[in-house]
Structures are given as structure tokens and as C-alpha cells.
C-alpha atoms as a PDB file:
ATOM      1  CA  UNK A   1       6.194 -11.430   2.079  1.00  0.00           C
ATOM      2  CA  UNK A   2       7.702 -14.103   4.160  1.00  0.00           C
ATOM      3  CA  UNK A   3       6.335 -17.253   5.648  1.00  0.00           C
ATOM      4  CA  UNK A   4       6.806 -15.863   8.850  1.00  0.00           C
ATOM      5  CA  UNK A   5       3.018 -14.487   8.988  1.00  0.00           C
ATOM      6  CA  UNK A   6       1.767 -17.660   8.810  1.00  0.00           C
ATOM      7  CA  UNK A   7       2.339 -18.438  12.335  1.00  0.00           C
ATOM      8  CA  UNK A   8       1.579 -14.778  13.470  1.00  0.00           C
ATOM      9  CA  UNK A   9       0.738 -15.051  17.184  1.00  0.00           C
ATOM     10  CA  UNK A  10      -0.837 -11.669  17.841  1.00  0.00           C
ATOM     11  CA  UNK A  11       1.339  -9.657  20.563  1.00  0.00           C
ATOM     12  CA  UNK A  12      -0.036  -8.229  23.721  1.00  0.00           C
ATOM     13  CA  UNK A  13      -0.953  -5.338  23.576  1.00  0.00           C
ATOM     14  CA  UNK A  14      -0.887  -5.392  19.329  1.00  0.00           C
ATOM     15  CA  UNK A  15      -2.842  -2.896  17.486  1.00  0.00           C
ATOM     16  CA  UNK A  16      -5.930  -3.525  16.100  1.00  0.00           C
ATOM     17  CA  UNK A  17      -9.062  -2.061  13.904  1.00  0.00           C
ATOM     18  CA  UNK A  18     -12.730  -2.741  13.322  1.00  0.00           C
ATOM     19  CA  UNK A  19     -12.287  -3.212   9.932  1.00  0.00           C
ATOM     20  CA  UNK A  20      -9.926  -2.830   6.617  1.00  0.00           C
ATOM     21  CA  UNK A  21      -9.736  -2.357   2.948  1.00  0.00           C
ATOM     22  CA  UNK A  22      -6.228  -3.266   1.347  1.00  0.00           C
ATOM     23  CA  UNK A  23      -5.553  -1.453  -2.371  1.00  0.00           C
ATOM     24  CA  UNK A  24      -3.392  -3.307  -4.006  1.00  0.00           C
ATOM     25  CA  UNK A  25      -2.253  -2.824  -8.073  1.00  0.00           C
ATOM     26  CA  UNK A  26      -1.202  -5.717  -9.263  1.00  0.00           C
ATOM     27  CA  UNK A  27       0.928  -6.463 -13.125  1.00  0.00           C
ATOM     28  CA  UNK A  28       2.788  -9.549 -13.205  1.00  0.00           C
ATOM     29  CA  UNK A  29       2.568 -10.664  -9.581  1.00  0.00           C
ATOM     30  CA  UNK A  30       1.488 -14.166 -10.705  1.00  0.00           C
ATOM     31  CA  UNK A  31       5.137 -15.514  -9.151  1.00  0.00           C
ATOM     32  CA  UNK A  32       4.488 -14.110  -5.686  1.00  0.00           C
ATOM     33  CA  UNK A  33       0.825 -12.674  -4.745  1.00  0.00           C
ATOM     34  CA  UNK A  34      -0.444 -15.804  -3.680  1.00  0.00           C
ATOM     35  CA  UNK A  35       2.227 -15.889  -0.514  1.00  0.00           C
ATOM     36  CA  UNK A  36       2.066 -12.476   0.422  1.00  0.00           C
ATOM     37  CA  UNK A  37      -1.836 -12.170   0.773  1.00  0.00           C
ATOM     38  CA  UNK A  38      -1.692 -15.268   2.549  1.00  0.00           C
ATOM     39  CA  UNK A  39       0.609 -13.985   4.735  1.00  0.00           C
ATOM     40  CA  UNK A  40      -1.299 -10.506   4.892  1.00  0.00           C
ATOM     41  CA  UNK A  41      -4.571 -12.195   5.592  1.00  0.00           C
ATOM     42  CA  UNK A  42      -3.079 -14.572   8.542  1.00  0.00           C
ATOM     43  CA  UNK A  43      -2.503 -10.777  10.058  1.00  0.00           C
ATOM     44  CA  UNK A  44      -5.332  -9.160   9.463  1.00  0.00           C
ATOM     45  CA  UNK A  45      -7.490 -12.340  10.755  1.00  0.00           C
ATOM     46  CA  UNK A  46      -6.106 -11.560  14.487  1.00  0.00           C
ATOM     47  CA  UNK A  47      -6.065  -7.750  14.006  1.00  0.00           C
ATOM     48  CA  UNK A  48      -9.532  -6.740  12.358  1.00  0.00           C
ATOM     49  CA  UNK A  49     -12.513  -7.401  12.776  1.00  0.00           C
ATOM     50  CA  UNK A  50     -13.593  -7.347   9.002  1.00  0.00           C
ATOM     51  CA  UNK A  51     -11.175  -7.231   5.945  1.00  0.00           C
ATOM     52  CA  UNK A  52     -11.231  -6.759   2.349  1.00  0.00           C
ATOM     53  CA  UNK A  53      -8.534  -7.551  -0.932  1.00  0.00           C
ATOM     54  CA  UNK A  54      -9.376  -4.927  -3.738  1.00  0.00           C
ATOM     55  CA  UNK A  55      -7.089  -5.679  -6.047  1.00  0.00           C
ATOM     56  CA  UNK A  56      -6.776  -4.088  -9.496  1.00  0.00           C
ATOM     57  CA  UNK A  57      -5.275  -6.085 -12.109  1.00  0.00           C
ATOM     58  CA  UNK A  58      -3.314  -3.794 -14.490  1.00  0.00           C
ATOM     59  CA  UNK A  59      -4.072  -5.736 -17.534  1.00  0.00           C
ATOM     60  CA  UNK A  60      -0.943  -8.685 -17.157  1.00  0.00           C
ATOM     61  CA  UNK A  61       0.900 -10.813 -19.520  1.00  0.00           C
ATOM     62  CA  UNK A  62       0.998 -13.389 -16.784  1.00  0.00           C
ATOM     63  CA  UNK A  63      -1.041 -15.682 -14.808  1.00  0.00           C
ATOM     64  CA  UNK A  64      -1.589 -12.912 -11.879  1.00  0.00           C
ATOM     65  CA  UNK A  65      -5.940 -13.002 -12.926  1.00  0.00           C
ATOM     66  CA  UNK A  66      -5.734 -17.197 -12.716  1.00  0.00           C
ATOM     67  CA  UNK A  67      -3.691 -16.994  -9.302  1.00  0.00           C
ATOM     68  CA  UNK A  68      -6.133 -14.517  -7.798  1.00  0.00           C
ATOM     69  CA  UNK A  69      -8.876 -16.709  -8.888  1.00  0.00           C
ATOM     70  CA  UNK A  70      -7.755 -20.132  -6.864  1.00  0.00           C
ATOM     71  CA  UNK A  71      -6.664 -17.661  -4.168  1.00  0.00           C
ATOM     72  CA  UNK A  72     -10.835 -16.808  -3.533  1.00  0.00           C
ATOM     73  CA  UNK A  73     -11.589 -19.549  -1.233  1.00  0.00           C
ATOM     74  CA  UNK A  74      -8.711 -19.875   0.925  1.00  0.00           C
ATOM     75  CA  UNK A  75      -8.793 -16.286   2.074  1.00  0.00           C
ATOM     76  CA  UNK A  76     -10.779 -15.477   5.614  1.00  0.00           C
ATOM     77  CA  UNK A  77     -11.025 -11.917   4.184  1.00  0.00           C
ATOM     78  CA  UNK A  78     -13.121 -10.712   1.320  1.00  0.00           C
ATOM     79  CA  UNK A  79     -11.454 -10.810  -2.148  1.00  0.00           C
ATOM     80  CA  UNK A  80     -12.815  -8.049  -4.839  1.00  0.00           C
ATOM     81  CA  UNK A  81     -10.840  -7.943  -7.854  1.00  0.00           C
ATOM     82  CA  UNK A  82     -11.045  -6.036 -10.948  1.00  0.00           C
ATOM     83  CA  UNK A  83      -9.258  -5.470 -13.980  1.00  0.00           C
ATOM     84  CA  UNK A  84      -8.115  -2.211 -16.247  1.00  0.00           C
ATOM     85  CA  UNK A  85      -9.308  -1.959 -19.694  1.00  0.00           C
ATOM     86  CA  UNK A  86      -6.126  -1.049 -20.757  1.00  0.00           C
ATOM     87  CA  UNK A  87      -2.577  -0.951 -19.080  1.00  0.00           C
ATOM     88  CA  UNK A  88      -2.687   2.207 -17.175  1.00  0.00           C
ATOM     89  CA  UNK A  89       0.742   2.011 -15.388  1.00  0.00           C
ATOM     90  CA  UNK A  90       1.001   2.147 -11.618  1.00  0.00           C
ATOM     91  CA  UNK A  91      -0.535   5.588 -10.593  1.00  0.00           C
ATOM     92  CA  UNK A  92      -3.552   5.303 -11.826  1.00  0.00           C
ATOM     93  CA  UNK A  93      -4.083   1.840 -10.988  1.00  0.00           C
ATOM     94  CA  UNK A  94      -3.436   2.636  -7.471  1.00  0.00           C
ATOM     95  CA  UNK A  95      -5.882   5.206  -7.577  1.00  0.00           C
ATOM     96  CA  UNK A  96      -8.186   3.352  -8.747  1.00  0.00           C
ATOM     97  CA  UNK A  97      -7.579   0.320  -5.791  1.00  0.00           C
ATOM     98  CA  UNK A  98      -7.861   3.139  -3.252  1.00  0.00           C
ATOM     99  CA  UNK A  99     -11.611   4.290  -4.564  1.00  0.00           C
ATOM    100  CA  UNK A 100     -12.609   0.458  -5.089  1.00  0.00           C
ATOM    101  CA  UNK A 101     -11.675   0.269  -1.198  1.00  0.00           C
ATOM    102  CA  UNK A 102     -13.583   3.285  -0.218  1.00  0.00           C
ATOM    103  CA  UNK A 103     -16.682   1.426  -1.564  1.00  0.00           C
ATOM    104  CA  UNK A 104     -16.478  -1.667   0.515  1.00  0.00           C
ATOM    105  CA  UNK A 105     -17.130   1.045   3.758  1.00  0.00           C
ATOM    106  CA  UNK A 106     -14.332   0.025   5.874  1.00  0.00           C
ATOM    107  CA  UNK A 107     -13.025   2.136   8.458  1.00  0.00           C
ATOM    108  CA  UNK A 108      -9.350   2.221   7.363  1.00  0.00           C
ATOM    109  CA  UNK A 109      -7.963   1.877   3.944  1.00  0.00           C
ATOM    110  CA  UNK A 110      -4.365   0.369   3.780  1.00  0.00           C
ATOM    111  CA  UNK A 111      -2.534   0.374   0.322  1.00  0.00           C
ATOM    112  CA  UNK A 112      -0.017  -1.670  -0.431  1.00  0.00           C
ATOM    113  CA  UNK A 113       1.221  -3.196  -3.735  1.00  0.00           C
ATOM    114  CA  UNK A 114       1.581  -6.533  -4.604  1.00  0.00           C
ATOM    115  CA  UNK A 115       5.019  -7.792  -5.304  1.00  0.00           C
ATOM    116  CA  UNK A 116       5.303  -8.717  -1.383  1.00  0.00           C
ATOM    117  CA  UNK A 117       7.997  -6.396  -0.574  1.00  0.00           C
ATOM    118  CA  UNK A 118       6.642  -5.981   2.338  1.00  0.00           C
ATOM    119  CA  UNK A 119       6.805  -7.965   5.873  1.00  0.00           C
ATOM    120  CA  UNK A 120       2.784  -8.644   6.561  1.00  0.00           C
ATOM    121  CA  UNK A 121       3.701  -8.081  10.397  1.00  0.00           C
ATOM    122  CA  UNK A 122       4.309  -4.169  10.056  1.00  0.00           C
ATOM    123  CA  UNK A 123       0.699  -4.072   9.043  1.00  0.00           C
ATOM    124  CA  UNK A 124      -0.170  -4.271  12.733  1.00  0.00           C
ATOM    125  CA  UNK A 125       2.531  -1.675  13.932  1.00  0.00           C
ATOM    126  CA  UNK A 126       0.332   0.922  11.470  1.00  0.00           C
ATOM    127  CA  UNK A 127      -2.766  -0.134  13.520  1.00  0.00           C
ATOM    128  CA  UNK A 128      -1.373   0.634  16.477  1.00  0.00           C
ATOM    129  CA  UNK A 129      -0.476   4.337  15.816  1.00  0.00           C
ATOM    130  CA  UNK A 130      -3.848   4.866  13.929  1.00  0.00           C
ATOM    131  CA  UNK A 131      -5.992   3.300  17.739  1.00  0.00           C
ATOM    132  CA  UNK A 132      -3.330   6.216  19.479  1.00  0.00           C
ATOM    133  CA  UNK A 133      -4.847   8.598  17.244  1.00  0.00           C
ATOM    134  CA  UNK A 134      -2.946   8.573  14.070  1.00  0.00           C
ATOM    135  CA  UNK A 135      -5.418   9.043  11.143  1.00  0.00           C
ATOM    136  CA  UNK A 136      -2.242   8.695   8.455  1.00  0.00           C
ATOM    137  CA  UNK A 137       0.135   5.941   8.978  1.00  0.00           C
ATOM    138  CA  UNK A 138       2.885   5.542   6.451  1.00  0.00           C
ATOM    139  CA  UNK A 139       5.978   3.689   6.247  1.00  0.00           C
ATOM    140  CA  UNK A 140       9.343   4.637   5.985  1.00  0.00           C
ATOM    141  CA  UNK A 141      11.788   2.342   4.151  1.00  0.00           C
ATOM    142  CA  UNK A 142      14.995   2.605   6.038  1.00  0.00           C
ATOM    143  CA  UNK A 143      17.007  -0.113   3.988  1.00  0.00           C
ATOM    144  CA  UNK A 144      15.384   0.039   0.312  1.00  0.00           C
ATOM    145  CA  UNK A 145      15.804  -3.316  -1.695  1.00  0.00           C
ATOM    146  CA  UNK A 146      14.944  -1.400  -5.449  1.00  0.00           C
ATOM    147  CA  UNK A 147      16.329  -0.624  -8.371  1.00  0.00           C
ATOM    148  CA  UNK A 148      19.377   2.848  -7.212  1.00  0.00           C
ATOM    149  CA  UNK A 149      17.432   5.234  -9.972  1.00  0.00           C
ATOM    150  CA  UNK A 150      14.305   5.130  -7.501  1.00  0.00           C
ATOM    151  CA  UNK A 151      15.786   5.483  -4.618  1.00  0.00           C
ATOM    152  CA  UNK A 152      17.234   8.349  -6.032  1.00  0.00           C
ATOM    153  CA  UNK A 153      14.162   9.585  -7.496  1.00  0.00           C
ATOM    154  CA  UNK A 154      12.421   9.492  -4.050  1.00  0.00           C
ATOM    155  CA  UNK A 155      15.049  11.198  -2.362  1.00  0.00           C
ATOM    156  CA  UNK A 156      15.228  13.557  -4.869  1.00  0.00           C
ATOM    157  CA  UNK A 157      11.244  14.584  -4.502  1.00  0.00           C
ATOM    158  CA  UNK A 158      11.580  14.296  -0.868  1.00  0.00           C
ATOM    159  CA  UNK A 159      14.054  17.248  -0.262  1.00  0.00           C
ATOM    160  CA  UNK A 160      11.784  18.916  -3.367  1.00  0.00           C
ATOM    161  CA  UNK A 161       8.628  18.747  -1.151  1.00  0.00           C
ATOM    162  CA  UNK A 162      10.599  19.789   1.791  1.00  0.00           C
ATOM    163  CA  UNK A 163      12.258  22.834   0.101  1.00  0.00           C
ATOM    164  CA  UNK A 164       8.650  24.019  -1.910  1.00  0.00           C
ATOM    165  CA  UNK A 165       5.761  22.629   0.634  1.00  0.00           C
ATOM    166  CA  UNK A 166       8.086  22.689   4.418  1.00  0.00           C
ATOM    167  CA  UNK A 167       6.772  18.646   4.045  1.00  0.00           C
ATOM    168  CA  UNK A 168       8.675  16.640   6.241  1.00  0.00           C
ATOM    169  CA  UNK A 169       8.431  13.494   5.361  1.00  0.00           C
ATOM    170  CA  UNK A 170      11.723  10.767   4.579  1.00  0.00           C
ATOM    171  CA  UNK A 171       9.783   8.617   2.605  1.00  0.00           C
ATOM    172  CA  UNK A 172       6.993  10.135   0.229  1.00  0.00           C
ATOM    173  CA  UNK A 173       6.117   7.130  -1.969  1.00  0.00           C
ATOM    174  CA  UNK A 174       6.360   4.463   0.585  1.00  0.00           C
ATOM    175  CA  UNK A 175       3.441   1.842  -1.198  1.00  0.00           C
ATOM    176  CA  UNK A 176       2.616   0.986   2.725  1.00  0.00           C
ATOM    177  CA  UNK A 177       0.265   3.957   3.704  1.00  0.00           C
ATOM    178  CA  UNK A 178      -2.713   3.667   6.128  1.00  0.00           C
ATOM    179  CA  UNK A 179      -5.580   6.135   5.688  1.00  0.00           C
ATOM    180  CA  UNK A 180      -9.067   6.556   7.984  1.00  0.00           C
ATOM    181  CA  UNK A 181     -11.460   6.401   5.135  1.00  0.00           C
ATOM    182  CA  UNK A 182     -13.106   9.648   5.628  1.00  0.00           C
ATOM    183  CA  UNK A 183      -9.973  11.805   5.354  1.00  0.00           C
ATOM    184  CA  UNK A 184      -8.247   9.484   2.086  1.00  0.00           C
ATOM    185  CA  UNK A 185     -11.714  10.317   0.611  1.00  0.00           C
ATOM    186  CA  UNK A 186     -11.437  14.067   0.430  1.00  0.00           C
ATOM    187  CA  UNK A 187      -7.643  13.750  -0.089  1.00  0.00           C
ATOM    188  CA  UNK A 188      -8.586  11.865  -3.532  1.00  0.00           C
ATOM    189  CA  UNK A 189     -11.351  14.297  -4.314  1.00  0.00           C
ATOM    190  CA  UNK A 190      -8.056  16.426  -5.253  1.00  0.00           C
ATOM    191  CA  UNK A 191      -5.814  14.217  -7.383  1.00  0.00           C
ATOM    192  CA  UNK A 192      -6.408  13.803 -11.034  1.00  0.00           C
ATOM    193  CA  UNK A 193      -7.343   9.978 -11.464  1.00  0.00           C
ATOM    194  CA  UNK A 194      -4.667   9.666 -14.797  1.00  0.00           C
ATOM    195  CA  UNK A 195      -1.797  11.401 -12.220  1.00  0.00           C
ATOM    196  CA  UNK A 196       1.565   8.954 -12.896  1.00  0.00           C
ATOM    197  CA  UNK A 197       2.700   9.505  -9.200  1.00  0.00           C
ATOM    198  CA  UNK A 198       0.022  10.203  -6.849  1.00  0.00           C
ATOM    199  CA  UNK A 199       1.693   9.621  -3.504  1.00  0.00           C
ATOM    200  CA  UNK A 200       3.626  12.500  -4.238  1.00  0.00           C
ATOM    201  CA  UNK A 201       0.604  15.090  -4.463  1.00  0.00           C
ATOM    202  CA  UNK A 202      -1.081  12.964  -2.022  1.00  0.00           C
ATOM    203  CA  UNK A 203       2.093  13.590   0.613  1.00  0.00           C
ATOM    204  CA  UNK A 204       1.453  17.293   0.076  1.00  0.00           C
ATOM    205  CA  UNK A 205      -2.070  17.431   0.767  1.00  0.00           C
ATOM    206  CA  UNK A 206      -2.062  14.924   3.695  1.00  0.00           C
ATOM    207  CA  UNK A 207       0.246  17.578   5.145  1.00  0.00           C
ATOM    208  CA  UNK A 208      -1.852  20.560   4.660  1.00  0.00           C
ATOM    209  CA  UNK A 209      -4.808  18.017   5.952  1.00  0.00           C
ATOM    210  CA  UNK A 210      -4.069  19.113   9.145  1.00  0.00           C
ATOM    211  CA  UNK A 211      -5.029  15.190  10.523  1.00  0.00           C
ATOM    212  CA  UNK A 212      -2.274  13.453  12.734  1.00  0.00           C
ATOM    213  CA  UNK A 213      -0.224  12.138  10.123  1.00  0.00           C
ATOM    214  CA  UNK A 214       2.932   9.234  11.639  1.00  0.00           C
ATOM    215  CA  UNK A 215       5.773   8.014   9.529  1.00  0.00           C
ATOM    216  CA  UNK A 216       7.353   4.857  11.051  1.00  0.00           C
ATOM    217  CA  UNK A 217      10.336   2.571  10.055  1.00  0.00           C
ATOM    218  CA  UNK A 218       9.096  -0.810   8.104  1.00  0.00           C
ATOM    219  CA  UNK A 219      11.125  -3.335   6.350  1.00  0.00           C
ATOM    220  CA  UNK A 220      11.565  -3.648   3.139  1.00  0.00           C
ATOM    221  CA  UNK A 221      12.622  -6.747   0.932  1.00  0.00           C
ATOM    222  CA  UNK A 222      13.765  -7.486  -2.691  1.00  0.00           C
ATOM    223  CA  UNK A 223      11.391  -8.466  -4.933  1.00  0.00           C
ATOM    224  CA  UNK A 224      11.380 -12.133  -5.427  1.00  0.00           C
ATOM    225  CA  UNK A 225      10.750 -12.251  -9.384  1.00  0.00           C
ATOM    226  CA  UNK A 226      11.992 -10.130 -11.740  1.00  0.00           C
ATOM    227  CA  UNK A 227       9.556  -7.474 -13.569  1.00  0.00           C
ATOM    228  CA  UNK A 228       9.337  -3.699 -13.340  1.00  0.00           C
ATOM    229  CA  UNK A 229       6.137  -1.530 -12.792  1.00  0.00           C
ATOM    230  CA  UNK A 230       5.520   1.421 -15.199  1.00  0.00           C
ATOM    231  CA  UNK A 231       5.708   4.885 -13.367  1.00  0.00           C
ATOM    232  CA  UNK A 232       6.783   3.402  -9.974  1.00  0.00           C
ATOM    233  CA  UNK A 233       9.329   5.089  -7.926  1.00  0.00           C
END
């Protein structure tokens, strides 16, 4: 995340909900997790009533548990944090942040992960599409900033999913996904909590939902410190 959502001025006319649950996995984010939920929180604080940080801490090497810990008091939103026994990778860890969100009883659950490769001021673009009805919002990353295997990867599963399940979507594991609680609840009632890639089975059965499902352009930036996730595409 950039600085730039510390000065958010919320838009006319900007999107808003009653309240939120972020899911974030986090391994090794100690370098840049304190700026980007600052920057997500600054955002949230004009466009939520309530919000929560469940953040799962995949067992790091670094400082990420330490950096959470000082970040407690300076948030306006709720921080819940938790840690793996052991490393899990990135799929179930996410799963895991989604079901620790569904317990806090927000509204919406937004998942995002925590290397800040995201700009915090999309956040509110999502909540706009979910008050016209949306009850999926995911992002699309038009200009990827990652590593050329996943992009290929990605591309790869979407024209897979397109060619076995007639899903239409560009981006299937865009980590910027917004969910009304009740419908990610029975969505994850069907994926196996060890799965390595969940978005992908999670695309599939968001389609066959049925539920007003959105896919809108987002921004993407490079990762500001150098580590790589396990199972992340």
C-alpha cells in the first residue's frame, strides 16, 4: 500500500458498508504490514461503520507477530490475530482468515493478503458494487507486478475454468475478493480446509452460486520486500 490512504477524503457518492471483516495471511510481512493496514484502516474508518483485522500469522521467521503487536493500539478497527501451529502455506492459511472473519459477524468479508500489493482506495470501489447489489466483488489485476510463472499459472487456470466450468472470469485468484458473509459461508462449507489453491474451487462455485457476482479492474503493485509465499499464484 501507498501513503496515499492516509489522507483518504471519502468521495461523494463513495461506497460504503455497515460493517467488515478483512482475512488476511500473513508470512514475512514484518517489512511492510504495518503501512498497508494503516493505510487500509484510514479507508475503512470513512467507509464502514464497524471493521475488523483477522490476520493469520503463518508461522514467520520474521518480526511480522512483534509488528502486529505495536500495530494494536493505533488501529480504529478491531485487530484479531492468530497464529498456525505449523507453516501451512498460503491456501490454507487463507482459509483459515476467511472462517476467523465469519466469527466476528460482520456483514461483508473482504480478503486480502498482506504484502500491500494492493492500493487501500479500491477497497471502496468493491463497496460500491456490493450497496448496487453485488454480493461477490473481486478484483481483476489488469497490470500484474509478480513473479511471469504466476501470471502464467493464472492465465493458464483461467481459460481451464472457462473451457471445463463456462466460468468467465479474467482473474480467478485475485487475493482482493469481497464476499456477503452469508453466501462465503456456504461457499466454504465446500472446500477442503488443507486445499493449496482455494480461490480456484472457490471461483467455480461462486459461479454456480447463482448470487450477483462483479469482477472490476484494481491496481496492482510490486511487492516492496523480497520473500515468496508457498502455494501462491
Amino acid at each position: 500500500m501507498t501513503s496515499e490512504a492516509k489522507s483518504y477524503h471519502k468521495p461523494v457518492g463513495a461506497g460504503s458498508v455497515s460493517s467488515v471483516a478483512l482475512a488476511i495471511p500473513a508470512y514475512n510481512e514484518a517489512d511492510g504490514i504495518a503501512g498497508f493496514m494503516t493505510d487500509m484502516d484510514t479507508v475503512l474508518d470513512a467507509c464502514s461503520g464497524q471493521h475488523w483485522f483477522v490476520v493469520v500469522n503463518d508461522v514467520s521467521t520474521d518480526h511480522t507477530a512483534q509488528v502486529l503487536d505495536s500495530l494494536d493500539a493505533q488501529l480504529a478497527g478491531e485487530l484479531i490475530t492468530m497464529t498456525n501451529h505449523l507453516n501451512s502455506g498460503h491456501g490454507p492459511t487463507v482459509l483459515n482468515a476467511y472462517r476467523r472473519a465469519l466469527e466476528t459477524g460482520a456483514e461483508w468479508i473482504l480478503q486480502v493478503d498482506g504484502d500491500g500489493q494492493f492500493e487501500a482506495k479500491d477497497i471502496e470501489m468493491l463497496f460500491r458494487h456490493a450497496q448496487a447489489g453485488a454480493a461477490i466483488v473481486t478484483g481483476e489485476r489488469e497490470v500484474r507486478f509478480d513473479p511471469w510463472y504466476r501470471t502464467v499459472v493464472t492465465g493458464a487456470l483461467s481459460l481451464a475454468l472457462r473451457t471445463a466450468f463456462k466460468v468467465k472470469r479474467r482473474d480467478i485468484n485475485c487475493p482482493l475478493r469481497l464476499y456477503r458473509a452469508d453466501i462465503l459461508s456456504a461457499i466454504l462449507d465446500q472446500v477442503p480446509d488443507d486445499s493449496l489453491t482455494p480461490h480456484v474451487l472457490m471461483t467455480v462455485l461462486e459461479d454456480r452460486s447463482g448470487h450477483r457476482h462483479v469482477e472490476i479492474p484494481v491496481q496492482h503493485r510490486p511487492v516492496s520486500y523480497t520473500h515468496l509465499r508457498a502455494h501462491e499464484t
